[in-house]
PDB file of C-alpha atoms in Angstrom:
ATOM      1  CA  MET A   1     -21.935  21.133   3.447  1.00 45.00           C
ATOM      2  CA  LYS A   2     -23.622  17.822   4.192  1.00 46.00           C
ATOM      3  CA  ASN A   3     -21.431  16.010   1.631  1.00 45.00           C
ATOM      4  CA  ALA A   4     -18.281  17.561   3.076  1.00 39.00           C
ATOM      5  CA  LEU A   5     -19.242  16.391   6.555  1.00 37.00           C
ATOM      6  CA  ALA A   6     -19.975  12.881   5.265  1.00 38.00           C
ATOM      7  CA  GLY A   7     -16.629  12.803   3.457  1.00 40.00           C
ATOM      8  CA  LEU A   8     -14.801  13.964   6.577  1.00 37.00           C
ATOM      9  CA  SER A   9     -16.549  11.279   8.626  1.00 37.00           C
ATOM     10  CA  LEU A  10     -15.420   8.642   6.125  1.00 40.00           C
ATOM     11  CA  VAL A  11     -11.816   9.838   6.352  1.00 44.00           C
ATOM     12  CA  VAL A  12     -11.926   9.743  10.148  1.00 43.00           C
ATOM     13  CA  LEU A  13     -13.437   6.246  10.155  1.00 44.00           C
ATOM     14  CA  THR A  14     -10.893   5.007   7.621  1.00 45.00           C
ATOM     15  CA  ALA A  15      -8.032   6.539   9.580  1.00 47.00           C
ATOM     16  CA  GLY A  16      -9.330   4.874  12.746  1.00 45.00           C
ATOM     17  CA  CYS A  17      -9.317   1.460  11.092  1.00 44.00           C
ATOM     18  CA  VAL A  18      -5.840   2.005   9.728  1.00 43.00           C
ATOM     19  CA  GLU A  19      -4.547   3.100  13.133  1.00 47.00           C
ATOM     20  CA  LEU A  20      -5.988  -0.009  14.748  1.00 52.00           C
ATOM     21  CA  GLY A  21      -4.285  -2.162  12.121  1.00 65.00           C
ATOM     22  CA  MET A  22      -7.578  -3.493  10.821  1.00 86.00           C
ATOM     23  CA  ALA A  23      -7.824  -4.284   7.131  1.00 90.00           C
ATOM     24  CA  PRO A  24     -10.071  -1.899   5.215  1.00 93.00           C
ATOM     25  CA  GLU A  25     -13.707  -2.943   5.110  1.00 93.00           C
ATOM     26  CA  GLY A  26     -14.464  -5.445   2.394  1.00 92.00           C
ATOM     27  CA  THR A  27     -10.914  -6.669   1.917  1.00 94.00           C
ATOM     28  CA  THR A  28      -9.867 -10.287   2.144  1.00 95.00           C
ATOM     29  CA  PRO A  29      -6.445 -11.934   2.294  1.00 95.00           C
ATOM     30  CA  GLU A  30      -6.831 -12.600  -1.437  1.00 96.00           C
ATOM     31  CA  ILE A  31      -7.467  -8.914  -2.172  1.00 97.00           C
ATOM     32  CA  LEU A  32      -4.456  -7.894  -0.090  1.00 97.00           C
ATOM     33  CA  ALA A  33      -2.289 -10.443  -1.931  1.00 96.00           C
ATOM     34  CA  ALA A  34      -3.590  -9.149  -5.282  1.00 97.00           C
ATOM     35  CA  TRP A  35      -2.675  -5.612  -4.188  1.00 98.00           C
ATOM     36  CA  ASP A  36       0.865  -6.755  -3.287  1.00 97.00           C
ATOM     37  CA  SER A  37       1.248  -8.489  -6.645  1.00 97.00           C
ATOM     38  CA  ALA A  38      -0.129  -5.562  -8.639  1.00 98.00           C
ATOM     39  CA  VAL A  39       2.078  -3.036  -6.831  1.00 98.00           C
ATOM     40  CA  ALA A  40       5.107  -5.253  -7.438  1.00 98.00           C
ATOM     41  CA  SER A  41       4.255  -5.330 -11.150  1.00 97.00           C
ATOM     42  CA  VAL A  42       4.552  -1.530 -11.363  1.00 97.00           C
ATOM     43  CA  GLY A  43       7.921  -1.361  -9.619  1.00 97.00           C
ATOM     44  CA  CYS A  44       6.785  -1.558  -5.979  1.00 98.00           C
ATOM     45  CA  SER A  45       5.764   2.114  -5.675  1.00 97.00           C
ATOM     46  CA  LEU A  46       2.502   3.992  -6.029  1.00 97.00           C
ATOM     47  CA  ILE A  47       3.358   7.551  -6.948  1.00 96.00           C
ATOM     48  CA  SER A  48       1.458   8.758  -9.987  1.00 95.00           C
ATOM     49  CA  GLU A  49      -1.366   7.870 -12.349  1.00 95.00           C
ATOM     50  CA  LYS A  50       0.945   5.527 -14.292  1.00 96.00           C
ATOM     51  CA  ASP A  51       1.284   3.449 -11.107  1.00 97.00           C
ATOM     52  CA  TYR A  52      -2.257   3.618  -9.769  1.00 97.00           C
ATOM     53  CA  LEU A  53      -4.122   2.831 -12.983  1.00 97.00           C
ATOM     54  CA  PRO A  54      -2.468  -0.578 -13.615  1.00 98.00           C
ATOM     55  CA  VAL A  55      -2.982  -1.526  -9.951  1.00 98.00           C
ATOM     56  CA  GLU A  56      -6.653  -0.603 -10.210  1.00 98.00           C
ATOM     57  CA  LEU A  57      -7.032  -2.624 -13.408  1.00 98.00           C
ATOM     58  CA  GLN A  58      -5.180  -5.684 -12.092  1.00 97.00           C
ATOM     59  CA  THR A  59      -7.036  -5.803  -8.779  1.00 97.00           C
ATOM     60  CA  GLY A  60     -10.423  -4.555  -9.952  1.00 97.00           C
ATOM     61  CA  LEU A  61     -10.399  -2.102  -7.043  1.00 97.00           C
ATOM     62  CA  PRO A  62     -11.376   1.568  -7.220  1.00 97.00           C
ATOM     63  CA  ARG A  63      -8.704   4.183  -6.474  1.00 97.00           C
ATOM     64  CA  GLU A  64     -10.123   4.861  -3.010  1.00 96.00           C
ATOM     65  CA  LYS A  65      -9.729   1.208  -1.995  1.00 97.00           C
ATOM     66  CA  VAL A  66      -6.184   1.049  -3.445  1.00 98.00           C
ATOM     67  CA  ILE A  67      -5.309   4.081  -1.297  1.00 97.00           C
ATOM     68  CA  GLU A  68      -7.001   2.596   1.804  1.00 97.00           C
ATOM     69  CA  ILE A  69      -4.996  -0.603   1.388  1.00 98.00           C
ATOM     70  CA  ALA A  70      -1.805   1.434   0.929  1.00 97.00           C
ATOM     71  CA  GLN A  71      -2.523   3.236   4.219  1.00 96.00           C
ATOM     72  CA  TYR A  72      -3.223  -0.091   5.909  1.00 97.00           C
ATOM     73  CA  LYS A  73       0.054  -1.527   4.571  1.00 97.00           C
ATOM     74  CA  VAL A  74       1.973   1.498   5.913  1.00 97.00           C
ATOM     75  CA  ALA A  75       0.320   1.074   9.327  1.00 97.00           C
ATOM     76  CA  ARG A  76       1.335  -2.622   9.307  1.00 96.00           C
ATOM     77  CA  GLU A  77       4.901  -1.700   8.227  1.00 96.00           C
ATOM     78  CA  GLN A  78       4.412  -3.617   4.984  1.00 97.00           C
ATOM     79  CA  ALA A  79       4.894  -0.385   3.045  1.00 98.00           C
ATOM     80  CA  VAL A  80       6.560   2.963   3.653  1.00 97.00           C
ATOM     81  CA  SER A  81       5.425   6.490   2.884  1.00 97.00           C
ATOM     82  CA  LEU A  82       7.625   8.330   0.417  1.00 96.00           C
ATOM     83  CA  GLU A  83       8.606  12.006   0.612  1.00 95.00           C
ATOM     84  CA  ASN A  84       6.792  12.692  -2.665  1.00 93.00           C
ATOM     85  CA  GLY A  85       3.490  11.495  -1.172  1.00 92.00           C
ATOM     86  CA  GLY A  86       3.671   8.022  -2.672  1.00 96.00           C
ATOM     87  CA  VAL A  87       3.874   4.634  -1.031  1.00 97.00           C
ATOM     88  CA  GLU A  88       6.414   1.855  -1.531  1.00 98.00           C
ATOM     89  CA  SER A  89       5.719  -1.785  -0.717  1.00 97.00           C
ATOM     90  CA  VAL A  90       8.431  -3.528   1.309  1.00 97.00           C
ATOM     91  CA  VAL A  91       7.127  -7.116   1.350  1.00 95.00           C
ATOM     92  CA  GLY A  92       7.448 -10.095  -0.966  1.00 93.00           C
ATOM     93  CA  VAL A  93       9.397  -9.343  -4.123  1.00 95.00           C
ATOM     94  CA  CYS A  94       9.465  -5.679  -3.047  1.00 96.00           C
ATOM     95  CA  ALA A  95      11.334  -6.436   0.181  1.00 95.00           C
ATOM     96  CA  PRO A  96      14.646  -4.598   0.376  1.00 91.00           C
ATOM     97  CA  VAL A  97      17.602  -6.840  -0.354  1.00 87.00           C
ATOM     98  CA  ALA A  98      19.950  -7.068   2.605  1.00 80.00           C
ATOM     99  CA  GLU A  99      23.552  -6.150   1.910  1.00 74.00           C
ATOM    100  CA  PRO A 100      25.852  -9.141   2.486  1.00 70.00           C
ATOM    101  CA  ALA A 101      28.194  -8.754   5.435  1.00 64.00           C
ATOM    102  CA  ALA A 102      31.731  -7.643   4.561  1.00 59.00           C
ATOM    103  CA  GLU A 103      33.119 -10.947   5.897  1.00 59.00           C
ATOM    104  CA  GLN A 104      30.901 -12.973   3.586  1.00 58.00           C
ATOM    105  CA  VAL A 105      31.993 -10.901   0.581  1.00 54.00           C
ATOM    106  CA  ALA A 106      35.667 -11.329   1.525  1.00 56.00           C
ATOM    107  CA  GLN A 107      35.254 -15.098   1.907  1.00 61.00           C
ATOM    108  CA  ALA A 108      33.475 -15.409  -1.425  1.00 60.00           C
ATOM    109  CA  GLY A 109      36.148 -13.452  -3.278  1.00 57.00           C
TER     110      GLY A 109
END
């Protein structure tokens, strides 16, 4: 029971930090950049073990920290939650490509 209460407290504290937009404890700009790069290397989404494991190996972060950073990125609108429970980065090389305006396409063609 004591462990469950401690775990719940950790989740509440983590959620509070994410809601306030504060980076997870112990992260630096370099760690956040490494997370972005590692997530981009697996196709920009964290969905299953095949996505998480390479990100953990590339960043040297444990799964819990990878998830905390994902939550932080969603709170900062640098990632989006997916219907399947995953997360997709939307910054850097993972940023959605804007569709060219119809006028620009007509002028080019």
